[in-house]
Amino acid sequence: MRILVVEDDTNLNRQLKEALTEAGYVVDVAFDGEEGHFLGDTEPYDAVVLDIGLPQMDGLSVLEEWRRAGKTLPVLLLTARDRWSDKVQGIDAGADDYVAKPFHMEEVLARLRALVRRAAGHASNEITAGPVRLDARSGRVTVDGQAIKLTSHELRLLSYLMHHKGKVVSRTELTEHLYDQDFDRDSNTIEVFVGRLRKKLPEDCIQTVRGLGYQIIE
Protein backbone atom coordinates (compact mmCIF):
# COMPACT_ATOMS: atom_id res chain seq x y z
CA MET A 1 0.00 0.00 0.00
CA ARG A 2 1.24 3.46 -0.92
CA ILE A 3 0.78 6.29 1.57
CA LEU A 4 1.29 10.06 1.29
CA VAL A 5 2.36 11.95 4.43
CA VAL A 6 1.82 15.73 4.37
CA GLU A 7 3.36 17.23 7.52
CA ASP A 8 5.47 20.39 7.83
CA ASP A 9 7.22 19.40 11.07
CA THR A 10 10.46 17.84 9.83
CA ASN A 11 10.94 15.49 12.80
CA LEU A 12 7.35 14.30 12.84
CA ASN A 13 7.38 13.83 9.08
CA ARG A 14 10.49 11.67 9.40
CA GLN A 15 9.03 9.67 12.31
CA LEU A 16 5.84 8.99 10.38
CA LYS A 17 7.74 7.89 7.29
CA GLU A 18 9.98 5.57 9.31
CA ALA A 19 7.06 4.01 11.20
CA LEU A 20 4.96 3.51 8.08
CA THR A 21 7.89 2.09 6.12
CA GLU A 22 8.65 -0.32 8.94
CA ALA A 23 4.99 -1.36 8.89
CA GLY A 24 5.35 -2.31 5.22
CA TYR A 25 3.94 0.74 3.45
CA VAL A 26 5.51 2.60 0.56
CA VAL A 27 5.69 6.24 1.65
CA ASP A 28 5.98 9.58 -0.15
CA VAL A 29 6.26 12.80 1.86
CA ALA A 30 5.46 16.48 1.43
CA PHE A 31 6.21 19.39 3.74
CA ASP A 32 3.65 21.97 2.63
CA GLY A 33 0.09 22.09 1.38
CA GLU A 34 0.83 22.95 -2.24
CA GLU A 35 3.23 20.03 -2.72
CA GLY A 36 0.87 17.70 -0.87
CA HIS A 37 -2.08 18.80 -2.98
CA PHE A 38 -0.11 18.26 -6.19
CA LEU A 39 1.04 14.75 -5.19
CA GLY A 40 -2.42 13.69 -4.05
CA ASP A 41 -3.88 15.05 -7.27
CA THR A 42 -1.42 13.29 -9.60
CA GLU A 43 -0.33 10.07 -7.83
CA PRO A 44 -2.50 7.04 -6.93
CA TYR A 45 -2.25 6.75 -3.12
CA ASP A 46 -4.12 4.23 -1.00
CA ALA A 47 -4.39 6.73 1.88
CA VAL A 48 -3.10 10.13 3.03
CA VAL A 49 -1.92 11.34 6.43
CA LEU A 50 -2.65 15.07 6.28
CA ASP A 51 -1.77 17.75 8.83
CA ILE A 52 -4.23 20.63 9.16
CA GLY A 53 -1.74 23.39 9.97
CA LEU A 54 0.36 23.49 6.79
CA PRO A 55 2.24 26.39 5.16
CA GLN A 56 1.29 27.74 1.71
CA MET A 57 -2.04 25.86 1.71
CA ASP A 58 -3.72 24.59 4.87
CA GLY A 59 -4.77 20.97 5.19
CA LEU A 60 -8.52 21.63 5.09
CA SER A 61 -8.16 23.55 1.82
CA VAL A 62 -6.08 20.71 0.37
CA LEU A 63 -8.73 18.21 1.39
CA GLU A 64 -11.61 20.31 0.05
CA GLU A 65 -9.83 20.68 -3.30
CA TRP A 66 -9.33 16.92 -3.55
CA ARG A 67 -12.97 16.22 -2.78
CA ARG A 68 -14.20 18.84 -5.25
CA ALA A 69 -12.04 17.16 -7.89
CA GLY A 70 -13.69 13.82 -7.10
CA LYS A 71 -10.71 12.31 -5.26
CA THR A 72 -12.03 9.61 -2.93
CA LEU A 73 -8.74 8.47 -1.38
CA PRO A 74 -8.99 7.89 2.42
CA VAL A 75 -7.62 10.80 4.46
CA LEU A 76 -6.45 10.72 8.08
CA LEU A 77 -6.19 14.24 9.53
CA LEU A 78 -3.53 15.22 12.04
CA THR A 79 -4.41 18.16 14.24
CA ALA A 80 -2.93 19.86 17.27
CA ARG A 81 -6.27 21.52 17.93
CA ASP A 82 -8.45 20.19 20.72
CA ARG A 83 -11.63 22.09 19.90
CA TRP A 84 -14.40 19.77 18.79
CA SER A 85 -15.49 22.33 16.16
CA ASP A 86 -12.17 21.92 14.29
CA LYS A 87 -12.63 18.16 14.20
CA VAL A 88 -16.18 18.55 12.91
CA GLN A 89 -14.93 20.96 10.25
CA GLY A 90 -12.34 18.40 9.14
CA ILE A 91 -14.88 15.60 8.88
CA ASP A 92 -17.29 17.86 6.99
CA ALA A 93 -14.48 18.80 4.60
CA GLY A 94 -14.19 15.13 3.65
CA ALA A 95 -11.77 13.57 6.14
CA ASP A 96 -12.35 9.90 6.94
CA ASP A 97 -10.78 10.00 10.40
CA TYR A 98 -8.54 12.17 12.57
CA VAL A 99 -5.85 11.90 15.26
CA ALA A 100 -5.09 14.73 17.67
CA LYS A 101 -1.48 15.57 18.51
CA PRO A 102 0.36 14.41 20.48
CA PHE A 103 -0.45 10.86 19.48
CA HIS A 104 0.96 7.36 19.78
CA MET A 105 2.28 6.06 16.47
CA GLU A 106 0.43 2.77 16.98
CA GLU A 107 -2.85 4.68 16.90
CA VAL A 108 -1.96 6.24 13.54
CA LEU A 109 -1.02 2.81 12.16
CA ALA A 110 -4.24 1.23 13.46
CA ARG A 111 -6.43 3.98 12.01
CA LEU A 112 -4.63 3.77 8.66
CA ARG A 113 -5.13 0.01 8.52
CA ALA A 114 -8.83 0.54 9.16
CA LEU A 115 -9.12 3.20 6.45
CA VAL A 116 -7.35 1.09 3.84
CA ARG A 117 -9.33 -1.98 4.85
CA ARG A 118 -12.71 -0.25 4.66
CA ALA A 119 -11.83 1.44 1.36
CA ALA A 120 -11.24 -2.02 -0.10
CA GLY A 121 -14.51 -3.32 1.36
CA HIS A 122 -13.12 -5.51 4.15
CA ALA A 123 -14.53 -5.56 7.67
CA SER A 124 -11.65 -7.37 9.36
CA ASN A 125 -7.86 -7.19 9.49
CA GLU A 126 -7.84 -10.82 8.33
CA ILE A 127 -8.40 -11.31 4.61
CA THR A 128 -8.81 -14.76 3.16
CA ALA A 129 -8.74 -16.28 -0.32
CA GLY A 130 -9.39 -20.00 -0.09
CA PRO A 131 -6.66 -21.51 2.12
CA VAL A 132 -4.61 -18.28 2.06
CA ARG A 133 -5.02 -15.95 5.03
CA LEU A 134 -3.42 -12.52 5.44
CA ASP A 135 -3.33 -10.70 8.77
CA ALA A 136 -3.02 -7.06 7.67
CA ARG A 137 -2.06 -5.97 11.18
CA SER A 138 0.93 -8.27 11.62
CA GLY A 139 1.74 -9.00 7.98
CA ARG A 140 1.52 -12.73 8.71
CA VAL A 141 0.49 -15.00 5.83
CA THR A 142 -0.64 -18.60 6.26
CA VAL A 143 -1.66 -21.34 3.87
CA ASP A 144 -3.89 -23.98 5.45
CA GLY A 145 -2.79 -22.63 8.82
CA GLN A 146 0.92 -22.92 8.08
CA ALA A 147 2.93 -19.68 8.09
CA ILE A 148 4.92 -18.90 4.95
CA LYS A 149 7.90 -16.58 4.66
CA LEU A 150 7.66 -13.69 2.23
CA THR A 151 10.04 -10.87 1.36
CA SER A 152 8.81 -7.31 1.89
CA HIS A 153 8.08 -6.89 -1.83
CA GLU A 154 6.26 -10.21 -2.03
CA LEU A 155 4.15 -9.26 0.98
CA ARG A 156 3.26 -5.85 -0.48
CA LEU A 157 2.23 -7.44 -3.75
CA LEU A 158 0.13 -10.15 -2.10
CA SER A 159 -1.42 -7.64 0.30
CA TYR A 160 -2.50 -5.36 -2.53
CA LEU A 161 -4.00 -8.22 -4.53
CA MET A 162 -5.83 -9.61 -1.50
CA HIS A 163 -7.17 -6.22 -0.48
CA HIS A 164 -8.58 -6.03 -4.03
CA LYS A 165 -9.68 -9.67 -4.18
CA GLY A 166 -11.87 -10.40 -7.18
CA LYS A 167 -10.63 -7.37 -9.11
CA VAL A 168 -8.26 -7.61 -12.07
CA VAL A 169 -5.22 -5.49 -11.18
CA SER A 170 -2.94 -4.34 -13.98
CA ARG A 171 0.85 -4.36 -13.81
CA THR A 172 0.82 -0.58 -14.05
CA GLU A 173 -1.49 -0.27 -11.05
CA LEU A 174 0.66 -2.65 -9.03
CA THR A 175 3.81 -0.73 -9.95
CA GLU A 176 2.22 2.59 -8.98
CA HIS A 177 1.13 1.28 -5.57
CA LEU A 178 4.19 -0.79 -4.67
CA TYR A 179 6.90 1.81 -5.32
CA ASP A 180 7.38 5.42 -4.23
CA GLN A 181 7.64 8.30 -6.69
CA ASP A 182 11.46 8.30 -6.70
CA PHE A 183 11.79 4.61 -7.56
CA ASP A 184 12.84 3.66 -11.09
CA ARG A 185 9.67 1.77 -11.90
CA ASP A 186 9.72 -1.21 -14.18
CA SER A 187 6.52 -3.23 -14.54
CA ASN A 188 8.56 -6.26 -15.61
CA THR A 189 9.73 -6.69 -12.01
CA ILE A 190 6.10 -7.37 -11.08
CA GLU A 191 6.25 -10.55 -13.16
CA VAL A 192 9.28 -11.68 -11.15
CA PHE A 193 7.53 -11.17 -7.81
CA VAL A 194 4.33 -12.83 -9.05
CA GLY A 195 6.42 -15.82 -10.13
CA ARG A 196 8.05 -16.04 -6.70
CA LEU A 197 4.69 -15.77 -4.94
CA ARG A 198 3.14 -18.51 -7.06
CA LYS A 199 5.83 -20.92 -5.86
CA LYS A 200 4.78 -20.27 -2.24
CA LEU A 201 1.00 -20.20 -2.70
CA PRO A 202 -1.54 -22.80 -3.86
CA GLU A 203 -1.79 -23.41 -7.57
CA ASP A 204 -4.01 -20.90 -9.41
CA CYS A 205 -4.25 -18.63 -6.36
CA ILE A 206 -2.93 -15.74 -8.46
CA GLN A 207 -4.48 -15.88 -11.89
CA THR A 208 -3.25 -14.09 -14.99
CA VAL A 209 -5.95 -12.35 -17.02
CA ARG A 210 -4.32 -12.11 -20.43
CA GLY A 211 -3.71 -8.54 -21.53
CA LEU A 212 -5.19 -7.08 -18.34
CA GLY A 213 -3.22 -8.14 -15.27
CA TYR A 214 -3.55 -10.38 -12.22
CA GLN A 215 -6.39 -11.48 -10.01
CA ILE A 216 -6.90 -13.34 -6.74
CA ILE A 217 -10.22 -15.13 -6.34
CA GLU A 218 -11.59 -17.61 -3.85
PDB file of C-alpha atoms in Angstrom:
ATOM      1  CA  MET A   1       0.000   0.000   0.000  1.00  0.00           C
ATOM      2  CA  ARG A   2       1.244   3.462  -0.924  1.00  0.00           C
ATOM      3  CA  ILE A   3       0.782   6.290   1.573  1.00  0.00           C
ATOM      4  CA  LEU A   4       1.286  10.058   1.289  1.00  0.00           C
ATOM      5  CA  VAL A   5       2.360  11.948   4.428  1.00  0.00           C
ATOM      6  CA  VAL A   6       1.825  15.733   4.371  1.00  0.00           C
ATOM      7  CA  GLU A   7       3.365  17.235   7.518  1.00  0.00           C
ATOM      8  CA  ASP A   8       5.470  20.390   7.828  1.00  0.00           C
ATOM      9  CA  ASP A   9       7.216  19.403  11.074  1.00  0.00           C
ATOM     10  CA  THR A  10      10.457  17.836   9.835  1.00  0.00           C
ATOM     11  CA  ASN A  11      10.942  15.494  12.801  1.00  0.00           C
ATOM     12  CA  LEU A  12       7.346  14.296  12.844  1.00  0.00           C
ATOM     13  CA  ASN A  13       7.385  13.834   9.081  1.00  0.00           C
ATOM     14  CA  ARG A  14      10.494  11.673   9.401  1.00  0.00           C
ATOM     15  CA  GLN A  15       9.028   9.669  12.306  1.00  0.00           C
ATOM     16  CA  LEU A  16       5.837   8.991  10.379  1.00  0.00           C
ATOM     17  CA  LYS A  17       7.743   7.887   7.285  1.00  0.00           C
ATOM     18  CA  GLU A  18       9.985   5.566   9.309  1.00  0.00           C
ATOM     19  CA  ALA A  19       7.059   4.007  11.202  1.00  0.00           C
ATOM     20  CA  LEU A  20       4.963   3.514   8.077  1.00  0.00           C
ATOM     21  CA  THR A  21       7.892   2.088   6.117  1.00  0.00           C
ATOM     22  CA  GLU A  22       8.646  -0.321   8.940  1.00  0.00           C
ATOM     23  CA  ALA A  23       4.985  -1.360   8.889  1.00  0.00           C
ATOM     24  CA  GLY A  24       5.351  -2.310   5.218  1.00  0.00           C
ATOM     25  CA  TYR A  25       3.944   0.736   3.453  1.00  0.00           C
ATOM     26  CA  VAL A  26       5.514   2.598   0.555  1.00  0.00           C
ATOM     27  CA  VAL A  27       5.692   6.240   1.653  1.00  0.00           C
ATOM     28  CA  ASP A  28       5.978   9.580  -0.155  1.00  0.00           C
ATOM     29  CA  VAL A  29       6.257  12.796   1.862  1.00  0.00           C
ATOM     30  CA  ALA A  30       5.462  16.483   1.427  1.00  0.00           C
ATOM     31  CA  PHE A  31       6.209  19.388   3.744  1.00  0.00           C
ATOM     32  CA  ASP A  32       3.655  21.973   2.625  1.00  0.00           C
ATOM     33  CA  GLY A  33       0.091  22.086   1.381  1.00  0.00           C
ATOM     34  CA  GLU A  34       0.826  22.953  -2.236  1.00  0.00           C
ATOM     35  CA  GLU A  35       3.227  20.034  -2.720  1.00  0.00           C
ATOM     36  CA  GLY A  36       0.871  17.702  -0.865  1.00  0.00           C
ATOM     37  CA  HIS A  37      -2.075  18.801  -2.975  1.00  0.00           C
ATOM     38  CA  PHE A  38      -0.108  18.255  -6.193  1.00  0.00           C
ATOM     39  CA  LEU A  39       1.043  14.754  -5.192  1.00  0.00           C
ATOM     40  CA  GLY A  40      -2.420  13.693  -4.045  1.00  0.00           C
ATOM     41  CA  ASP A  41      -3.875  15.054  -7.270  1.00  0.00           C
ATOM     42  CA  THR A  42      -1.421  13.292  -9.599  1.00  0.00           C
ATOM     43  CA  GLU A  43      -0.327  10.072  -7.831  1.00  0.00           C
ATOM     44  CA  PRO A  44      -2.500   7.039  -6.927  1.00  0.00           C
ATOM     45  CA  TYR A  45      -2.253   6.753  -3.125  1.00  0.00           C
ATOM     46  CA  ASP A  46      -4.117   4.231  -1.001  1.00  0.00           C
ATOM     47  CA  ALA A  47      -4.392   6.726   1.877  1.00  0.00           C
ATOM     48  CA  VAL A  48      -3.097  10.126   3.030  1.00  0.00           C
ATOM     49  CA  VAL A  49      -1.923  11.341   6.434  1.00  0.00           C
ATOM     50  CA  LEU A  50      -2.654  15.075   6.279  1.00  0.00           C
ATOM     51  CA  ASP A  51      -1.767  17.747   8.825  1.00  0.00           C
ATOM     52  CA  ILE A  52      -4.231  20.627   9.163  1.00  0.00           C
ATOM     53  CA  GLY A  53      -1.741  23.389   9.966  1.00  0.00           C
ATOM     54  CA  LEU A  54       0.360  23.487   6.789  1.00  0.00           C
ATOM     55  CA  PRO A  55       2.240  26.389   5.163  1.00  0.00           C
ATOM     56  CA  GLN A  56       1.286  27.738   1.713  1.00  0.00           C
ATOM     57  CA  MET A  57      -2.037  25.864   1.705  1.00  0.00           C
ATOM     58  CA  ASP A  58      -3.718  24.587   4.866  1.00  0.00           C
ATOM     59  CA  GLY A  59      -4.769  20.969   5.195  1.00  0.00           C
ATOM     60  CA  LEU A  60      -8.524  21.625   5.092  1.00  0.00           C
ATOM     61  CA  SER A  61      -8.157  23.550   1.823  1.00  0.00           C
ATOM     62  CA  VAL A  62      -6.079  20.714   0.367  1.00  0.00           C
ATOM     63  CA  LEU A  63      -8.731  18.206   1.393  1.00  0.00           C
ATOM     64  CA  GLU A  64     -11.609  20.312   0.050  1.00  0.00           C
ATOM     65  CA  GLU A  65      -9.827  20.683  -3.301  1.00  0.00           C
ATOM     66  CA  TRP A  66      -9.328  16.922  -3.552  1.00  0.00           C
ATOM     67  CA  ARG A  67     -12.972  16.220  -2.777  1.00  0.00           C
ATOM     68  CA  ARG A  68     -14.202  18.840  -5.248  1.00  0.00           C
ATOM     69  CA  ALA A  69     -12.041  17.157  -7.894  1.00  0.00           C
ATOM     70  CA  GLY A  70     -13.689  13.822  -7.096  1.00  0.00           C
ATOM     71  CA  LYS A  71     -10.714  12.305  -5.262  1.00  0.00           C
ATOM     72  CA  THR A  72     -12.034   9.612  -2.928  1.00  0.00           C
ATOM     73  CA  LEU A  73      -8.739   8.473  -1.377  1.00  0.00           C
ATOM     74  CA  PRO A  74      -8.992   7.894   2.416  1.00  0.00           C
ATOM     75  CA  VAL A  75      -7.617  10.805   4.463  1.00  0.00           C
ATOM     76  CA  LEU A  76      -6.449  10.717   8.076  1.00  0.00           C
ATOM     77  CA  LEU A  77      -6.188  14.238   9.526  1.00  0.00           C
ATOM     78  CA  LEU A  78      -3.533  15.220  12.043  1.00  0.00           C
ATOM     79  CA  THR A  79      -4.414  18.155  14.237  1.00  0.00           C
ATOM     80  CA  ALA A  80      -2.934  19.863  17.270  1.00  0.00           C
ATOM     81  CA  ARG A  81      -6.272  21.520  17.926  1.00  0.00           C
ATOM     82  CA  ASP A  82      -8.447  20.193  20.724  1.00  0.00           C
ATOM     83  CA  ARG A  83     -11.630  22.091  19.900  1.00  0.00           C
ATOM     84  CA  TRP A  84     -14.397  19.770  18.786  1.00  0.00           C
ATOM     85  CA  SER A  85     -15.487  22.328  16.159  1.00  0.00           C
ATOM     86  CA  ASP A  86     -12.168  21.923  14.294  1.00  0.00           C
ATOM     87  CA  LYS A  87     -12.625  18.162  14.199  1.00  0.00           C
ATOM     88  CA  VAL A  88     -16.179  18.550  12.906  1.00  0.00           C
ATOM     89  CA  GLN A  89     -14.928  20.962  10.247  1.00  0.00           C
ATOM     90  CA  GLY A  90     -12.342  18.404   9.143  1.00  0.00           C
ATOM     91  CA  ILE A  91     -14.879  15.596   8.883  1.00  0.00           C
ATOM     92  CA  ASP A  92     -17.292  17.862   6.994  1.00  0.00           C
ATOM     93  CA  ALA A  93     -14.477  18.799   4.603  1.00  0.00           C
ATOM     94  CA  GLY A  94     -14.194  15.133   3.652  1.00  0.00           C
ATOM     95  CA  ALA A  95     -11.768  13.566   6.136  1.00  0.00           C
ATOM     96  CA  ASP A  96     -12.349   9.897   6.938  1.00  0.00           C
ATOM     97  CA  ASP A  97     -10.778  10.003  10.401  1.00  0.00           C
ATOM     98  CA  TYR A  98      -8.539  12.174  12.570  1.00  0.00           C
ATOM     99  CA  VAL A  99      -5.850  11.902  15.255  1.00  0.00           C
ATOM    100  CA  ALA A 100      -5.094  14.733  17.674  1.00  0.00           C
ATOM    101  CA  LYS A 101      -1.480  15.573  18.506  1.00  0.00           C
ATOM    102  CA  PRO A 102       0.363  14.414  20.481  1.00  0.00           C
ATOM    103  CA  PHE A 103      -0.453  10.860  19.478  1.00  0.00           C
ATOM    104  CA  HIS A 104       0.957   7.359  19.785  1.00  0.00           C
ATOM    105  CA  MET A 105       2.281   6.059  16.472  1.00  0.00           C
ATOM    106  CA  GLU A 106       0.431   2.768  16.979  1.00  0.00           C
ATOM    107  CA  GLU A 107      -2.851   4.683  16.896  1.00  0.00           C
ATOM    108  CA  VAL A 108      -1.957   6.240  13.545  1.00  0.00           C
ATOM    109  CA  LEU A 109      -1.022   2.811  12.159  1.00  0.00           C
ATOM    110  CA  ALA A 110      -4.239   1.228  13.462  1.00  0.00           C
ATOM    111  CA  ARG A 111      -6.429   3.980  12.013  1.00  0.00           C
ATOM    112  CA  LEU A 112      -4.629   3.774   8.663  1.00  0.00           C
ATOM    113  CA  ARG A 113      -5.126   0.012   8.524  1.00  0.00           C
ATOM    114  CA  ALA A 114      -8.827   0.544   9.163  1.00  0.00           C
ATOM    115  CA  LEU A 115      -9.120   3.204   6.448  1.00  0.00           C
ATOM    116  CA  VAL A 116      -7.349   1.087   3.838  1.00  0.00           C
ATOM    117  CA  ARG A 117      -9.333  -1.977   4.854  1.00  0.00           C
ATOM    118  CA  ARG A 118     -12.711  -0.247   4.658  1.00  0.00           C
ATOM    119  CA  ALA A 119     -11.826   1.437   1.360  1.00  0.00           C
ATOM    120  CA  ALA A 120     -11.239  -2.018  -0.104  1.00  0.00           C
ATOM    121  CA  GLY A 121     -14.507  -3.316   1.365  1.00  0.00           C
ATOM    122  CA  HIS A 122     -13.122  -5.510   4.146  1.00  0.00           C
ATOM    123  CA  ALA A 123     -14.535  -5.563   7.667  1.00  0.00           C
ATOM    124  CA  SER A 124     -11.654  -7.373   9.359  1.00  0.00           C
ATOM    125  CA  ASN A 125      -7.862  -7.194   9.489  1.00  0.00           C
ATOM    126  CA  GLU A 126      -7.837 -10.820   8.327  1.00  0.00           C
ATOM    127  CA  ILE A 127      -8.401 -11.307   4.608  1.00  0.00           C
ATOM    128  CA  THR A 128      -8.807 -14.763   3.157  1.00  0.00           C
ATOM    129  CA  ALA A 129      -8.740 -16.282  -0.316  1.00  0.00           C
ATOM    130  CA  GLY A 130      -9.388 -20.002  -0.085  1.00  0.00           C
ATOM    131  CA  PRO A 131      -6.662 -21.509   2.124  1.00  0.00           C
ATOM    132  CA  VAL A 132      -4.607 -18.276   2.065  1.00  0.00           C
ATOM    133  CA  ARG A 133      -5.021 -15.953   5.030  1.00  0.00           C
ATOM    134  CA  LEU A 134      -3.418 -12.521   5.442  1.00  0.00           C
ATOM    135  CA  ASP A 135      -3.329 -10.697   8.771  1.00  0.00           C
ATOM    136  CA  ALA A 136      -3.018  -7.061   7.669  1.00  0.00           C
ATOM    137  CA  ARG A 137      -2.062  -5.974  11.179  1.00  0.00           C
ATOM    138  CA  SER A 138       0.929  -8.274  11.621  1.00  0.00           C
ATOM    139  CA  GLY A 139       1.742  -8.998   7.980  1.00  0.00           C
ATOM    140  CA  ARG A 140       1.517 -12.735   8.710  1.00  0.00           C
ATOM    141  CA  VAL A 141       0.491 -14.995   5.833  1.00  0.00           C
ATOM    142  CA  THR A 142      -0.637 -18.597   6.257  1.00  0.00           C
ATOM    143  CA  VAL A 143      -1.660 -21.342   3.871  1.00  0.00           C
ATOM    144  CA  ASP A 144      -3.891 -23.979   5.445  1.00  0.00           C
ATOM    145  CA  GLY A 145      -2.792 -22.631   8.815  1.00  0.00           C
ATOM    146  CA  GLN A 146       0.919 -22.923   8.081  1.00  0.00           C
ATOM    147  CA  ALA A 147       2.926 -19.679   8.089  1.00  0.00           C
ATOM    148  CA  ILE A 148       4.917 -18.900   4.946  1.00  0.00           C
ATOM    149  CA  LYS A 149       7.898 -16.578   4.660  1.00  0.00           C
ATOM    150  CA  LEU A 150       7.657 -13.686   2.229  1.00  0.00           C
ATOM    151  CA  THR A 151      10.039 -10.868   1.363  1.00  0.00           C
ATOM    152  CA  SER A 152       8.808  -7.311   1.886  1.00  0.00           C
ATOM    153  CA  HIS A 153       8.079  -6.886  -1.830  1.00  0.00           C
ATOM    154  CA  GLU A 154       6.257 -10.215  -2.028  1.00  0.00           C
ATOM    155  CA  LEU A 155       4.148  -9.256   0.982  1.00  0.00           C
ATOM    156  CA  ARG A 156       3.262  -5.849  -0.477  1.00  0.00           C
ATOM    157  CA  LEU A 157       2.227  -7.443  -3.750  1.00  0.00           C
ATOM    158  CA  LEU A 158       0.131 -10.152  -2.100  1.00  0.00           C
ATOM    159  CA  SER A 159      -1.424  -7.643   0.297  1.00  0.00           C
ATOM    160  CA  TYR A 160      -2.505  -5.357  -2.530  1.00  0.00           C
ATOM    161  CA  LEU A 161      -3.996  -8.217  -4.533  1.00  0.00           C
ATOM    162  CA  MET A 162      -5.828  -9.613  -1.504  1.00  0.00           C
ATOM    163  CA  HIS A 163      -7.174  -6.218  -0.481  1.00  0.00           C
ATOM    164  CA  HIS A 164      -8.583  -6.033  -4.028  1.00  0.00           C
ATOM    165  CA  LYS A 165      -9.679  -9.671  -4.183  1.00  0.00           C
ATOM    166  CA  GLY A 166     -11.872 -10.396  -7.179  1.00  0.00           C
ATOM    167  CA  LYS A 167     -10.629  -7.370  -9.109  1.00  0.00           C
ATOM    168  CA  VAL A 168      -8.257  -7.615 -12.073  1.00  0.00           C
ATOM    169  CA  VAL A 169      -5.221  -5.491 -11.179  1.00  0.00           C
ATOM    170  CA  SER A 170      -2.937  -4.338 -13.980  1.00  0.00           C
ATOM    171  CA  ARG A 171       0.853  -4.363 -13.812  1.00  0.00           C
ATOM    172  CA  THR A 172       0.815  -0.580 -14.050  1.00  0.00           C
ATOM    173  CA  GLU A 173      -1.494  -0.267 -11.054  1.00  0.00           C
ATOM    174  CA  LEU A 174       0.661  -2.646  -9.029  1.00  0.00           C
ATOM    175  CA  THR A 175       3.806  -0.734  -9.949  1.00  0.00           C
ATOM    176  CA  GLU A 176       2.218   2.588  -8.981  1.00  0.00           C
ATOM    177  CA  HIS A 177       1.131   1.279  -5.574  1.00  0.00           C
ATOM    178  CA  LEU A 178       4.188  -0.793  -4.674  1.00  0.00           C
ATOM    179  CA  TYR A 179       6.902   1.806  -5.320  1.00  0.00           C
ATOM    180  CA  ASP A 180       7.379   5.417  -4.227  1.00  0.00           C
ATOM    181  CA  GLN A 181       7.643   8.298  -6.687  1.00  0.00           C
ATOM    182  CA  ASP A 182      11.463   8.302  -6.702  1.00  0.00           C
ATOM    183  CA  PHE A 183      11.790   4.607  -7.563  1.00  0.00           C
ATOM    184  CA  ASP A 184      12.842   3.663 -11.088  1.00  0.00           C
ATOM    185  CA  ARG A 185       9.666   1.774 -11.896  1.00  0.00           C
ATOM    186  CA  ASP A 186       9.717  -1.215 -14.184  1.00  0.00           C
ATOM    187  CA  SER A 187       6.521  -3.233 -14.539  1.00  0.00           C
ATOM    188  CA  ASN A 188       8.557  -6.262 -15.611  1.00  0.00           C
ATOM    189  CA  THR A 189       9.730  -6.693 -12.010  1.00  0.00           C
ATOM    190  CA  ILE A 190       6.097  -7.369 -11.078  1.00  0.00           C
ATOM    191  CA  GLU A 191       6.252 -10.548 -13.161  1.00  0.00           C
ATOM    192  CA  VAL A 192       9.279 -11.677 -11.154  1.00  0.00           C
ATOM    193  CA  PHE A 193       7.531 -11.169  -7.815  1.00  0.00           C
ATOM    194  CA  VAL A 194       4.328 -12.827  -9.046  1.00  0.00           C
ATOM    195  CA  GLY A 195       6.420 -15.822 -10.133  1.00  0.00           C
ATOM    196  CA  ARG A 196       8.045 -16.038  -6.702  1.00  0.00           C
ATOM    197  CA  LEU A 197       4.687 -15.767  -4.939  1.00  0.00           C
ATOM    198  CA  ARG A 198       3.143 -18.507  -7.056  1.00  0.00           C
ATOM    199  CA  LYS A 199       5.828 -20.916  -5.860  1.00  0.00           C
ATOM    200  CA  LYS A 200       4.784 -20.266  -2.239  1.00  0.00           C
ATOM    201  CA  LEU A 201       0.997 -20.204  -2.697  1.00  0.00           C
ATOM    202  CA  PRO A 202      -1.543 -22.800  -3.860  1.00  0.00           C
ATOM    203  CA  GLU A 203      -1.788 -23.407  -7.575  1.00  0.00           C
ATOM    204  CA  ASP A 204      -4.009 -20.899  -9.407  1.00  0.00           C
ATOM    205  CA  CYS A 205      -4.252 -18.627  -6.356  1.00  0.00           C
ATOM    206  CA  ILE A 206      -2.932 -15.736  -8.455  1.00  0.00           C
ATOM    207  CA  GLN A 207      -4.480 -15.881 -11.890  1.00  0.00           C
ATOM    208  CA  THR A 208      -3.254 -14.085 -14.990  1.00  0.00           C
ATOM    209  CA  VAL A 209      -5.948 -12.354 -17.022  1.00  0.00           C
ATOM    210  CA  ARG A 210      -4.321 -12.111 -20.429  1.00  0.00           C
ATOM    211  CA  GLY A 211      -3.708  -8.539 -21.526  1.00  0.00           C
ATOM    212  CA  LEU A 212      -5.188  -7.076 -18.344  1.00  0.00           C
ATOM    213  CA  GLY A 213      -3.223  -8.144 -15.273  1.00  0.00           C
ATOM    214  CA  TYR A 214      -3.545 -10.380 -12.216  1.00  0.00           C
ATOM    215  CA  GLN A 215      -6.386 -11.475 -10.006  1.00  0.00           C
ATOM    216  CA  ILE A 216      -6.897 -13.335  -6.740  1.00  0.00           C
ATOM    217  CA  ILE A 217     -10.217 -15.131  -6.344  1.00  0.00           C
ATOM    218  CA  GLU A 218     -11.590 -17.609  -3.851  1.00  0.00           C
TER     219      GLU A 218
END
